[in-house]
Amino acid sequence: MKFFFAVLRKIGYALLLLVAVLVLNFMLIHIAPGDPVDTLVGEMGGASPELIAKLRADYGLDRSLPEQLFTYIVNVAKGNLGMSFTYDQPVISLILDRLPATLLLVLSALVMAVLLGTFLGVVAAQKPRSPFSHFVTILSLAGYSAPVFWTGMMLLILLSYWVPLFPSFGMSDVGARESSMAYAVDVLRHLILPAVTLASIYLAVYSRLARASMMDVLGSDYIRTARSKGLSERVVVYKHALKNALLPVVTMAGLQFSQLIAGAVVVETVFSWPGMGQLAFESILRRDHTLLLGILFFSTVIVVVVNLLTDLTYRLLDPRIK
Amino acid sequence: MLGPVDHVETPDPYTAVFKLSKPHPAFYLVLSPPLLPILPRHVYNEKEHGPIRKNPANVKPVGSGPFKLVEYKPGDHFILERYENYFRPGKPYLDRIIGRRIKDPSANFIALKNGDFHMAMFNAGIRLKQLEALKKMGHLVVSPKGYEGIAAIYFLEFNLRKDQFKDVRVRRAIAHAIDKDFITKKLHGGYSRPATGPIHRSLPFYTSNVRKYEYNLEKANRLLDEAGFPRKKGGFRFSAGITWYPGEPDSMDTIAHYLKPQLKKIGIDLKLQPPADFVSWYRTVAGWKHDLTMSNIFSFADPMIGVHRLYRCDNQKHVVWTNTSGYCNPKLDQLMEKAAVEMDFEKRKALYARFQQILTEDLPLIWTHEAPYKTIYHKDLRNVVRGIWGSMTPADSTYWKDGHTPR
């Protein structure tokens, strides 16, 4: 029962957070000069003031800001995220269209960063002063400190321009009507560079974390016991120590999900990956308020849900957390 | 453009008779596809189907062209397929066209090199000097053809409402401090040409017989002294900010950065005001808040369509690409009115010669250069760009050379 109420309270907070995100973002967006009609006029190569006024009225942009905000929130509460000014399509369908691409990118990067990072960290932890350990430290720090767009550009120049192994843009060869297997291979080919780029930042975090926590665990009593039983080093490390050393890594993975989505904006722009990040970036440039708010709303929902799940998992795993 | 059209008669399904209220020398240009695409009434009739901008057919267009849209992912790609009932028999030649929207210039560059794209328009965002590298690859053609109609001309705009720029001598002084040859030869590597006045070279009304401002710093300094802007302590006469249209770095950012040290030489403290993005620039210039801006316009083949708007007294609007400099010369207005109804080509040409002479005297803008856009395409593609509208016209005659197998 107590658990049930705790969940209810969490959901209540989450809803409050969502409203706050909407209102705050709405205000932030309107600090930037201009509105979507300016962009339209730019694309048309100019327009008469009469047409501009008509467009503003059509889109309801001539009303006061509080009025616009109120209408927007009422619509969202009804489950209607509105129409995009740029594409003249419902925001929700644009987002759902792009969501799979972003999820694919973010999840691949996350899995790659966690698996590879943990592996490197664990190996490094076994011989903390070895050249390999130093190499891992340098590699992860370099990945962490290099701007993500720079990493992306360098990979493009290296593996797409000099050695044309991978395509330089997009998620698939549009129009290559092939079998679903061939399509999957095609997407994979397009996925590798952006996923590696996005993973490069987080690789550092996980390898450092895994290294530290592994060294910690390796020094504990039960490991000494295991060793004194005469178990091989491999069994000690991968069977006994790893499980415990993984806990902080898993925590971090849950927490960092939101940052990954933010990183995706940059990576998607560099690699022309047709995901939500690219859509968000463009909607800012075009002052497409409804689209941007919709994307922010959606990302907030995803992050809130992931955090809720992480929280609940803890409660189930570790009864000490109340 | 369609102002003089009084009404249209349609005596039979294949004829349209336009009744005009006054002569319209650019009328045939107005009827060309990029300016006046034909829309089906049963889909777009505003009385029945609401405003055109909100018409659901906008994402599933119904047109009269050689291809039909079979797939469209907004902001990413579209796929066109040959339309078998196209009104020109036997055409189009291509079976399919795939359009992709890639904003990143480096990605475009790599894709063109690797043969992922066979054609790109408007330079594909690639910097002018990099075009040379594309040319050298051997399998690509970099062609300036097909942009004669657009005829983009680049200029430095004065906001004449600001005290510094009210005196024509100040504007002339600045013109004398700009070395146009340096811009086109050094900064653009020969990929642009100096502009001499308000009308683009590819328009038949162009004349080079106008007042010219040779590069002469001494003269520039003297003009500023005469205009009553002596050098103050620190060597500067006055300061001014410059902003620019974002999106064409070679023709905008580069020029602004070139102007800063140049104008310092004549005692003007130029402050760079980079625009955050297009809309920010729009708001600054449309709000008449700028001192100076680098900008450009498309001439759209005829001065009365694309050029008049920058100079007409009654077109000082809070919209970009109107008369945002605040220039007004009733004599020039009269000239434009005459030229807009003059059907005799030679007489019209004479009117526009006078037009160019007046404007180069008054100098509300300094026209720096013309940088024709480039279409980049595979050398085995034929009939890629045709006519003054180039790639903005239906690609119904484009085909692959015999023996070419596109990958």
XYZ file of C-alpha atoms in Angstrom:
729
model
C 0.000 0.000 0.000
C 2.791 2.322 1.017
C 4.530 1.412 -2.219
C 1.407 2.217 -4.173
C 1.164 5.695 -2.655
C 4.812 6.314 -3.282
C 4.254 5.535 -6.939
C 1.213 7.810 -7.051
C 3.204 10.649 -5.512
C 5.983 10.135 -8.065
C 3.491 10.321 -10.889
C 2.009 13.468 -9.384
C 5.431 15.111 -9.297
C 6.061 13.995 -12.839
C 2.860 15.685 -14.047
C 3.753 18.909 -12.233
C 7.199 18.770 -13.793
C 5.669 18.376 -17.243
C 3.519 21.475 -16.836
C 6.496 23.435 -15.525
C 8.585 22.307 -18.497
C 5.889 23.433 -20.907
C 5.412 26.871 -19.331
C 9.130 27.526 -18.921
C 9.993 26.449 -22.430
C 7.126 28.442 -23.863
C 8.496 31.564 -22.200
C 12.094 30.793 -23.174
C 11.196 30.319 -26.812
C 9.438 33.648 -26.921
C 12.525 35.466 -25.659
C 14.195 34.750 -29.011
C 13.302 37.417 -31.569
C 10.897 36.624 -34.367
C 8.191 34.099 -35.088
C 7.502 31.333 -37.635
C 5.982 33.779 -40.111
C 9.358 35.544 -40.424
C 10.838 32.238 -41.562
C 8.036 31.687 -44.050
C 8.510 35.159 -45.505
C 12.228 34.475 -45.771
C 11.562 31.312 -47.723
C 9.101 33.034 -50.003
C 11.729 35.676 -50.710
C 9.601 38.449 -49.228
C 5.899 39.222 -48.893
C 3.564 42.148 -48.494
C 2.729 43.379 -44.975
C -0.924 42.472 -45.654
C -0.059 38.842 -46.408
C 2.180 38.721 -43.349
C -0.631 40.006 -41.129
C -3.001 37.461 -42.655
C -0.535 34.623 -41.989
C -0.101 35.730 -38.366
C -3.867 35.777 -37.923
C -4.204 32.352 -39.585
C -1.777 30.860 -37.098
C -3.164 32.709 -34.098
C 0.144 34.519 -33.616
C -1.575 37.885 -33.367
C -3.021 37.058 -29.959
C -1.346 37.923 -26.655
C 1.258 35.526 -25.239
C -0.724 34.479 -22.120
C -3.652 33.754 -24.414
C -1.456 31.623 -26.700
C 0.052 29.795 -23.728
C -3.359 29.082 -22.255
C -4.735 27.709 -25.519
C -1.626 25.613 -25.929
C -1.830 24.034 -22.471
C -5.534 23.338 -22.843
C -4.809 21.635 -26.159
C -1.992 19.569 -24.695
C -4.233 18.497 -21.827
C -6.674 17.292 -24.462
C -3.850 15.325 -26.028
C -3.395 17.683 -28.964
C 0.165 18.943 -29.499
C -0.916 21.240 -32.319
C 0.257 21.762 -35.886
C 3.814 22.500 -36.991
C 4.136 25.884 -38.711
C 6.911 24.644 -40.949
C 5.448 21.416 -42.191
C 1.725 22.092 -41.814
C 1.371 18.662 -40.249
C 0.336 17.553 -36.776
C 3.298 17.787 -34.409
C 2.555 14.371 -32.991
C 2.835 12.627 -36.350
C 6.116 14.421 -37.131
C 7.530 13.344 -33.786
C 6.347 9.751 -34.030
C 7.826 9.647 -37.502
C 11.230 10.699 -36.155
C 11.170 8.991 -32.762
C 12.332 5.517 -33.890
C 15.434 6.989 -35.542
C 16.416 8.851 -32.389
C 15.720 5.893 -30.125
C 17.766 3.648 -32.373
C 20.688 6.056 -32.291
C 20.519 6.794 -28.565
C 20.029 3.205 -27.465
C 22.820 1.882 -29.713
C 25.146 4.556 -28.374
C 24.144 3.750 -24.804
C 24.629 0.012 -25.212
C 27.931 0.567 -26.985
C 29.186 2.967 -24.323
C 28.101 0.769 -21.415
C 29.407 -2.525 -22.799
C 32.684 -1.262 -24.165
C 33.218 1.158 -21.301
C 32.649 -1.510 -18.681
C 34.894 -3.967 -20.460
C 37.748 -1.477 -20.795
C 37.282 -0.325 -17.208
C 37.310 -3.866 -15.826
C 40.397 -4.868 -17.758
C 42.145 -1.672 -16.718
C 41.185 -2.194 -13.071
C 42.999 -5.515 -12.915
C 46.346 -3.869 -13.597
C 45.815 -0.219 -12.674
C 49.355 0.838 -13.477
C 49.803 -1.021 -16.747
C 50.256 0.814 -20.067
C 46.855 -0.529 -21.127
C 45.207 1.106 -18.124
C 46.847 4.426 -18.997
C 45.811 4.015 -22.598
C 42.176 3.537 -21.546
C 42.375 6.640 -19.370
C 43.789 8.737 -22.201
C 41.337 7.386 -24.767
C 38.315 7.973 -22.583
C 39.437 11.441 -21.549
C 40.041 12.379 -25.179
C 36.576 11.133 -26.125
C 35.056 12.980 -23.222
C 36.734 16.316 -23.795
C 36.551 16.504 -27.602
C 33.457 18.419 -28.759
C 31.036 15.864 -30.104
C 30.591 17.633 -33.463
C 34.363 17.608 -33.920
C 34.568 13.880 -33.244
C 31.769 13.395 -35.752
C 33.460 15.511 -38.417
C 36.777 13.721 -37.949
C 35.143 10.333 -38.270
C 33.371 11.562 -41.405
C 36.607 12.756 -42.975
C 38.440 9.581 -41.984
C 35.925 6.847 -42.698
C 33.685 8.435 -45.260
C 35.915 10.782 -47.223
C 39.437 9.292 -47.190
C 38.366 5.688 -46.850
C 34.795 5.597 -48.110
C 33.613 2.807 -45.841
C 30.525 4.493 -44.486
C 27.926 6.847 -45.967
C 28.217 10.495 -44.965
C 24.577 11.222 -44.209
C 21.137 9.855 -43.503
C 19.785 6.637 -42.096
C 19.344 4.570 -45.246
C 19.703 4.684 -49.002
C 16.315 6.144 -49.805
C 14.642 4.441 -52.689
C 16.760 1.304 -52.673
C 13.719 -0.962 -52.530
C 15.299 -4.055 -51.078
C 14.432 -6.916 -48.771
C 14.068 -6.184 -45.073
C 17.350 -7.948 -44.371
C 19.236 -5.771 -46.827
C 17.489 -2.750 -45.350
C 18.681 -3.692 -41.858
C 22.259 -4.019 -43.088
C 21.923 -0.661 -44.847
C 20.681 1.053 -41.680
C 23.489 -0.551 -39.693
C 26.041 0.840 -42.137
C 24.549 4.305 -41.687
C 24.265 3.885 -37.922
C 27.860 3.063 -37.044
C 29.499 6.495 -37.362
C 26.825 8.503 -35.530
C 26.477 5.874 -32.793
C 30.238 5.720 -32.233
C 30.380 9.514 -32.113
C 27.602 9.754 -29.554
C 29.040 6.867 -27.541
C 32.511 8.437 -27.452
C 31.510 10.967 -24.808
C 29.892 8.442 -22.520
C 32.483 5.758 -23.009
C 34.772 7.769 -20.763
C 32.198 7.986 -18.003
C 31.525 4.269 -17.959
C 35.109 3.133 -18.270
C 36.181 5.441 -15.427
C 33.232 4.381 -13.331
C 33.721 0.685 -13.991
C 37.447 0.979 -13.324
C 36.992 2.748 -9.993
C 34.187 0.557 -8.785
C 35.972 -2.600 -9.903
C 39.112 -1.630 -8.047
C 36.957 -0.957 -5.014
C 35.265 -4.321 -5.206
C 38.499 -6.185 -5.911
C 39.828 -4.925 -2.598
C 36.895 -6.200 -0.561
C 36.875 -9.180 1.802
C 34.716 -11.525 -0.176
C 37.043 -11.302 -3.131
C 39.954 -12.226 -0.905
C 37.886 -15.214 0.227
C 37.190 -16.188 -3.336
C 40.842 -15.943 -4.212
C 41.889 -17.945 -1.181
C 39.484 -20.674 -2.250
C 41.809 -21.044 -5.200
C 39.428 -19.776 -7.904
C 40.972 -18.630 -11.120
C 41.371 -14.871 -11.623
C 38.852 -14.927 -14.457
C 36.145 -16.457 -12.353
C 36.893 -14.052 -9.519
C 36.700 -10.990 -11.731
C 33.879 -11.828 -14.091
C 31.706 -13.967 -11.853
C 32.129 -12.573 -8.356
C 33.321 -9.011 -8.661
C 31.621 -7.803 -11.839
C 28.044 -8.088 -10.569
C 28.697 -5.732 -7.709
C 30.906 -3.437 -9.677
C 28.143 -2.975 -12.205
C 25.662 -1.304 -9.860
C 26.974 2.258 -10.194
C 27.298 1.794 -13.956
C 23.642 0.858 -14.243
C 22.625 3.810 -12.075
C 24.606 6.132 -14.290
C 23.122 4.694 -17.465
C 19.631 5.513 -16.207
C 20.623 9.014 -15.176
C 22.431 9.801 -18.375
C 19.619 8.939 -20.672
C 18.466 12.559 -20.769
C 21.971 13.773 -21.615
C 22.145 11.282 -24.442
C 19.026 12.769 -25.978
C 20.635 16.201 -25.755
C 23.803 14.866 -27.390
C 21.695 13.379 -30.150
C 20.738 16.893 -31.325
C 24.332 17.592 -32.301
C 25.113 14.158 -33.696
C 21.939 14.065 -35.765
C 22.788 17.449 -37.230
C 26.328 16.435 -38.186
C 25.248 13.146 -39.757
C 21.901 14.340 -41.137
C 20.283 11.581 -39.105
C 16.532 11.979 -39.578
C 15.656 11.999 -35.885
C 14.026 14.243 -33.337
C 17.268 16.054 -32.545
C 17.616 17.406 -36.050
C 13.958 18.331 -36.027
C 14.450 20.189 -32.729
C 17.453 22.101 -34.029
C 15.593 23.216 -37.112
C 12.469 24.126 -35.229
C 14.555 26.527 -33.133
C 16.018 28.200 -36.217
C 12.575 28.462 -37.758
C 10.858 29.577 -34.556
C 8.459 26.693 -35.028
C 7.194 27.005 -31.465
C 4.627 24.257 -31.457
C 6.991 21.722 -32.961
C 9.805 22.583 -30.571
C 7.500 22.502 -27.556
C 6.129 19.179 -28.731
C 9.622 17.703 -28.993
C 10.637 19.066 -25.583
C 7.401 17.754 -24.115
C 8.009 14.342 -25.612
C 11.630 14.160 -24.455
C 10.539 15.205 -20.974
C 7.980 12.420 -20.928
C 10.633 9.906 -21.989
C 13.106 11.090 -19.359
C 10.460 11.154 -16.638
C 9.325 7.655 -17.518
C 12.895 6.323 -17.573
C 13.591 7.925 -14.186
C 10.366 6.523 -12.759
C 11.317 3.072 -13.964
C 14.831 3.395 -12.539
C 13.356 4.456 -9.228
C 10.900 1.603 -9.152
C 13.585 -0.904 -10.084
C 15.613 0.215 -7.073
C 12.677 -0.261 -4.765
C 12.199 -3.771 -6.046
C 15.902 -4.648 -6.026
C 16.976 -3.099 -2.804
C 14.411 -2.992 -0.020
C 16.601 -0.575 1.939
C 15.663 2.255 -0.444
C 12.440 3.774 0.750
C 3.456 40.753 -60.596
C -0.155 39.948 -61.400
C -1.430 43.375 -60.376
C -2.372 44.466 -63.924
C -4.401 41.289 -64.552
C -8.017 42.343 -64.689
C -9.559 38.952 -65.345
C -8.899 35.657 -67.116
C -11.159 34.127 -69.748
C -11.119 30.411 -70.539
C -12.936 29.925 -73.855
C -11.945 26.228 -74.046
C -10.128 23.743 -71.792
C -6.741 24.506 -73.369
C -6.864 28.303 -73.679
C -6.510 31.080 -71.149
C -6.966 34.711 -72.156
C -5.523 37.246 -69.729
C -7.148 40.672 -69.826
C -4.773 43.308 -68.494
C -5.689 46.750 -67.210
C -2.384 48.217 -68.424
C 0.678 47.093 -70.405
C 2.893 44.572 -68.588
C 6.306 44.104 -70.237
C 7.335 41.266 -67.914
C 4.092 39.345 -68.253
C 5.513 36.331 -70.101
C 8.207 35.983 -67.439
C 5.575 36.066 -64.748
C 3.912 33.110 -66.447
C 7.021 30.923 -66.224
C 6.785 27.880 -63.928
C 8.907 29.060 -60.977
C 6.841 32.230 -60.621
C 3.393 30.948 -61.553
C 2.973 27.204 -61.117
C -0.377 25.901 -62.300
C -2.566 24.512 -59.522
C -5.671 22.342 -59.972
C -8.801 24.219 -59.032
C -10.649 21.144 -57.776
C -7.964 20.682 -55.107
C -6.946 24.222 -54.243
C -10.094 26.319 -54.620
C -9.879 28.454 -51.465
C -13.642 28.823 -51.145
C -14.133 25.085 -50.805
C -10.827 23.854 -49.423
C -9.696 26.685 -47.180
C -6.418 28.636 -47.250
C -3.806 27.297 -49.677
C -1.139 27.123 -46.974
C -3.255 24.742 -44.937
C -4.442 22.597 -47.829
C -3.775 18.912 -47.098
C -2.611 18.503 -50.699
C 0.501 20.519 -49.857
C 2.133 17.353 -48.544
C 0.561 15.243 -51.291
C 0.770 17.638 -54.210
C -1.284 17.298 -57.352
C 0.379 19.137 -60.214
C 0.791 19.097 -63.966
C 4.460 18.156 -64.134
C 6.390 15.218 -65.569
C 6.737 13.383 -62.268
C 4.427 12.314 -59.484
C 5.270 12.266 -55.811
C 5.288 8.742 -54.405
C 7.035 9.241 -51.075
C 7.654 12.257 -48.896
C 9.284 12.511 -45.515
C 9.245 16.164 -44.470
C 12.689 17.653 -44.026
C 14.386 14.451 -45.151
C 13.563 13.179 -48.595
C 11.050 12.770 -51.404
C 10.754 10.304 -54.245
C 9.360 11.261 -57.639
C 8.315 8.753 -60.237
C 7.775 9.184 -63.940
C 4.220 10.254 -64.766
C 3.064 8.268 -67.777
C 0.308 10.703 -68.797
C 2.554 13.750 -68.898
C 1.376 16.153 -71.577
C 4.642 16.076 -73.550
C 4.628 12.695 -75.284
C 7.635 10.456 -74.627
C 8.829 12.542 -71.717
C 10.204 12.541 -69.089
C 13.220 10.328 -69.700
C 14.168 9.560 -66.112
C 12.179 6.888 -64.271
C 12.770 8.179 -60.816
C 14.230 11.141 -58.973
C 15.181 10.919 -55.320
C 15.540 14.211 -53.515
C 17.403 14.430 -50.231
C 17.728 17.405 -47.986
C 21.153 17.484 -46.375
C 21.951 20.732 -44.618
C 25.525 19.959 -43.692
C 27.894 21.216 -46.440
C 30.631 18.691 -45.582
C 28.182 15.804 -45.837
C 27.109 17.144 -49.232
C 30.701 17.443 -50.344
C 31.505 13.869 -49.361
C 28.289 12.536 -50.869
C 29.048 14.246 -54.186
C 32.570 12.884 -54.176
C 31.407 9.356 -53.388
C 28.690 9.482 -56.038
C 25.803 9.265 -53.582
C 24.367 12.360 -55.253
C 24.337 12.923 -58.983
C 23.169 16.482 -58.785
C 23.060 19.344 -56.301
C 21.680 22.843 -56.647
C 22.572 26.252 -55.212
C 26.185 25.141 -54.480
C 24.793 22.613 -51.969
C 26.003 25.037 -49.309
C 29.608 24.299 -50.301
C 32.115 27.156 -49.980
C 33.231 28.744 -53.242
C 36.871 27.748 -52.896
C 35.927 24.113 -52.282
C 34.062 23.999 -55.580
C 37.464 23.875 -57.241
C 38.197 20.594 -55.440
C 34.899 19.153 -56.686
C 35.728 20.151 -60.238
C 39.090 18.422 -60.043
C 37.488 15.111 -59.122
C 36.766 14.527 -62.793
C 33.320 13.003 -62.570
C 31.539 16.230 -61.662
C 30.514 19.312 -63.613
C 30.263 22.603 -61.739
C 28.062 24.843 -63.844
C 26.987 28.453 -63.287
C 24.233 28.066 -65.902
C 20.580 28.170 -65.046
C 20.692 30.992 -62.516
C 20.373 33.845 -65.041
C 16.740 34.333 -64.044
C 17.428 34.419 -60.351
C 20.359 36.753 -60.971
C 21.450 37.162 -57.377
C 23.247 40.406 -56.667
C 25.047 41.159 -53.412
C 25.235 44.524 -51.747
C 26.143 46.534 -48.707
C 23.035 48.356 -47.545
C 23.114 51.678 -45.718
C 20.358 52.527 -43.331
C 19.824 56.054 -44.590
C 17.876 56.970 -41.478
C 21.148 56.949 -39.535
C 22.947 60.289 -39.369
C 26.300 58.889 -40.486
C 24.975 57.797 -43.865
C 22.667 60.653 -44.864
C 25.416 62.439 -46.796
C 26.081 60.837 -50.178
C 29.780 61.727 -49.815
C 30.064 59.294 -46.901
C 28.545 56.512 -48.990
C 30.817 57.325 -51.903
C 33.824 57.377 -49.588
C 32.981 53.876 -48.405
C 32.584 52.755 -52.012
C 36.061 54.062 -52.773
C 37.430 52.017 -49.858
C 36.153 48.722 -51.230
C 38.396 46.870 -53.641
C 35.886 44.790 -55.580
C 38.596 43.003 -57.512
C 40.162 41.851 -54.270
C 36.809 40.414 -53.205
C 36.149 38.541 -56.417
C 39.691 37.409 -57.221
C 41.248 36.824 -53.814
C 38.371 36.180 -51.441
C 36.238 34.260 -53.913
C 39.017 32.733 -55.978
C 37.463 33.988 -59.205
C 34.084 32.453 -58.508
C 32.344 35.830 -58.525
C 32.336 39.038 -60.575
C 32.350 42.648 -59.444
C 28.929 44.307 -59.655
C 28.703 47.799 -61.095
C 25.172 48.795 -60.184
C 21.670 47.684 -59.237
C 21.026 45.531 -62.305
C 22.611 42.135 -62.751
C 24.729 41.413 -65.831
C 22.580 38.536 -66.983
C 19.565 40.840 -67.420
C 19.266 42.425 -70.881
C 18.878 45.860 -69.284
C 22.344 45.909 -67.789
C 24.660 48.757 -68.645
C 28.242 49.298 -67.579
C 27.930 52.974 -68.446
C 27.440 54.153 -64.862
C 29.352 56.110 -62.229
C 32.132 53.895 -60.931
C 34.030 54.057 -57.676
C 37.618 52.997 -58.135
C 39.631 51.802 -55.134
C 41.129 55.029 -53.792
C 41.657 55.531 -50.070
C 42.953 59.069 -50.435
C 39.802 60.171 -52.218
C 37.704 58.344 -49.630
C 39.409 60.167 -46.770
C 38.995 63.505 -48.517
C 35.279 62.884 -49.095
C 34.761 62.092 -45.422
C 36.571 65.281 -44.403
C 34.358 67.285 -46.732
C 31.240 65.609 -45.374
C 32.077 66.942 -41.932
C 33.374 63.823 -40.259
C 36.909 64.749 -39.158
C 39.113 62.192 -37.462
C 38.775 62.375 -33.714
C 41.168 61.243 -31.002
C 42.106 57.638 -31.715
C 41.848 58.217 -35.447
C 38.202 57.323 -35.929
C 35.594 59.594 -37.469
C 32.534 57.635 -36.397
C 31.501 54.088 -35.694
C 28.860 51.890 -37.285
C 27.642 48.340 -36.881
C 27.399 45.812 -39.677
C 25.216 42.729 -39.737
C 24.640 40.272 -42.551
C 22.299 37.684 -43.961
C 23.316 34.358 -42.463
C 23.648 31.370 -44.756
C 26.034 32.484 -47.478
C 29.332 32.911 -45.632
C 31.412 33.674 -48.738
C 29.244 36.556 -49.817
C 28.247 37.862 -46.410
C 30.461 37.053 -43.409
C 33.634 37.191 -45.472
C 32.806 40.613 -46.904
C 31.912 42.018 -43.489
C 35.200 40.771 -42.109
C 37.025 42.283 -45.083
C 35.275 45.627 -44.589
C 36.327 46.053 -40.971
C 40.051 46.663 -41.620
C 39.273 48.450 -44.900
C 37.018 51.010 -43.269
C 39.495 51.441 -40.445
C 41.850 52.815 -43.081
C 39.423 55.666 -43.735
C 38.656 56.224 -40.056
C 35.400 54.346 -39.679
C 35.124 52.062 -36.681
C 33.133 49.118 -38.004
C 31.604 46.869 -35.374
C 30.751 43.363 -36.486
C 27.284 42.283 -35.420
C 26.941 38.649 -36.484
C 23.295 37.555 -36.702
C 22.325 34.670 -34.409
C 20.201 33.129 -37.128
C 17.996 34.099 -40.048
C 15.060 35.290 -37.950
C 17.314 37.475 -35.787
C 18.736 39.140 -38.880
C 15.239 39.480 -40.278
C 14.028 41.297 -37.173
C 17.001 43.652 -37.160
C 16.751 44.677 -40.796
C 12.954 44.614 -41.083
C 12.875 46.724 -37.926
C 15.238 49.237 -39.647
C 17.524 48.857 -36.634
C 20.697 48.142 -38.597
C 23.398 50.643 -39.541
C 24.785 48.505 -42.345
C 23.933 45.056 -43.583
C 25.300 42.747 -46.232
C 22.412 41.296 -48.161
C 21.367 40.110 -51.587
C 18.318 39.936 -53.773
C 17.118 37.698 -56.544
C 16.304 39.837 -59.575
C 13.827 37.303 -61.003
C 14.728 37.990 -64.629
C 13.108 41.434 -64.862
C 13.864 44.546 -62.820
C 10.166 45.255 -62.287
C 9.749 41.866 -60.589
C 12.847 41.676 -58.440
C 14.708 44.986 -58.408
C 12.212 47.851 -58.026
C 11.256 46.674 -54.559
C 14.537 47.876 -53.077
C 14.173 51.458 -54.255
C 10.507 52.449 -54.507
C 9.592 55.242 -52.052
C 6.310 53.533 -51.184
C 7.977 50.195 -50.525
C 9.652 51.119 -47.233
C 8.157 48.218 -45.315
C 9.004 46.358 -42.145
C 9.836 43.298 -44.197
C 13.242 42.239 -45.492
C 14.059 42.614 -49.185
C 11.906 45.705 -49.426
C 13.253 49.253 -49.353
C 14.722 48.850 -45.860
C 17.488 51.372 -46.557
C 14.863 54.133 -46.541
C 15.884 55.513 -49.921
C 13.470 57.798 -51.748
C 13.953 59.643 -55.019
C 10.713 60.747 -56.745
C 12.559 61.039 -60.064
C 13.558 57.382 -59.841
C 10.007 56.433 -58.890
C 8.710 58.066 -62.069
C 11.316 56.227 -64.083
C 10.296 52.884 -62.603
C 6.627 53.601 -63.271
C 7.401 54.345 -66.906
C 9.581 51.267 -67.304
C 6.869 49.085 -65.825
C 4.448 49.874 -68.687
C 6.892 50.409 -71.547
C 6.450 47.634 -74.107
C 9.202 48.772 -76.473
C 12.383 46.940 -75.503
C 14.854 49.626 -76.649
C 12.948 52.399 -74.918
C 12.764 50.300 -71.787
C 16.449 49.606 -71.964
C 17.147 53.341 -72.132
C 14.942 53.921 -69.100
C 16.839 51.313 -67.129
C 20.177 52.758 -68.217
C 19.074 56.036 -66.643
C 17.842 54.066 -63.632
C 21.290 52.560 -63.112
C 22.978 55.921 -63.556
C 20.786 57.637 -60.953
C 21.256 54.871 -58.434
C 25.021 54.722 -58.824
C 25.046 58.497 -58.255
C 22.805 58.346 -55.177
C 24.360 55.112 -53.909
C 21.805 53.949 -51.334
C 23.531 50.577 -51.556
C 26.977 49.493 -52.683
C 26.588 46.559 -55.077
C 29.677 44.515 -54.366
C 29.503 41.428 -56.520
C 27.538 38.824 -58.424
C 28.212 35.234 -57.445
C 26.269 32.959 -59.748
C 25.074 29.871 -57.916
C 26.411 26.578 -59.164
C 24.699 23.403 -60.124
C 26.959 20.442 -59.493
C 26.163 17.300 -61.444
C 27.564 14.046 -62.784
C 29.220 14.443 -66.163
C 27.105 11.651 -67.660
C 23.847 13.480 -66.965
C 22.488 15.360 -69.954
C 20.164 18.361 -70.172
C 20.498 19.089 -66.486
C 20.124 22.839 -66.528
C 18.243 24.537 -69.301
C 17.033 28.084 -69.708
C 17.235 31.000 -67.343
C 15.418 29.191 -64.529
C 17.707 26.157 -64.623
C 16.863 23.532 -62.080
C 13.652 25.314 -61.123
C 11.992 24.085 -64.305
C 10.571 20.581 -64.876
C 13.396 18.061 -65.423
C 11.530 16.397 -68.264
C 14.473 16.357 -70.700
C 17.205 15.184 -68.352
C 18.704 11.798 -69.163
C 21.734 9.596 -68.551
C 24.314 9.328 -71.280
C 24.249 5.974 -73.109
C 26.271 3.368 -71.307
C 26.176 5.034 -67.925
C 25.042 2.768 -65.137
C 24.113 4.756 -62.064
C 25.123 2.930 -58.914
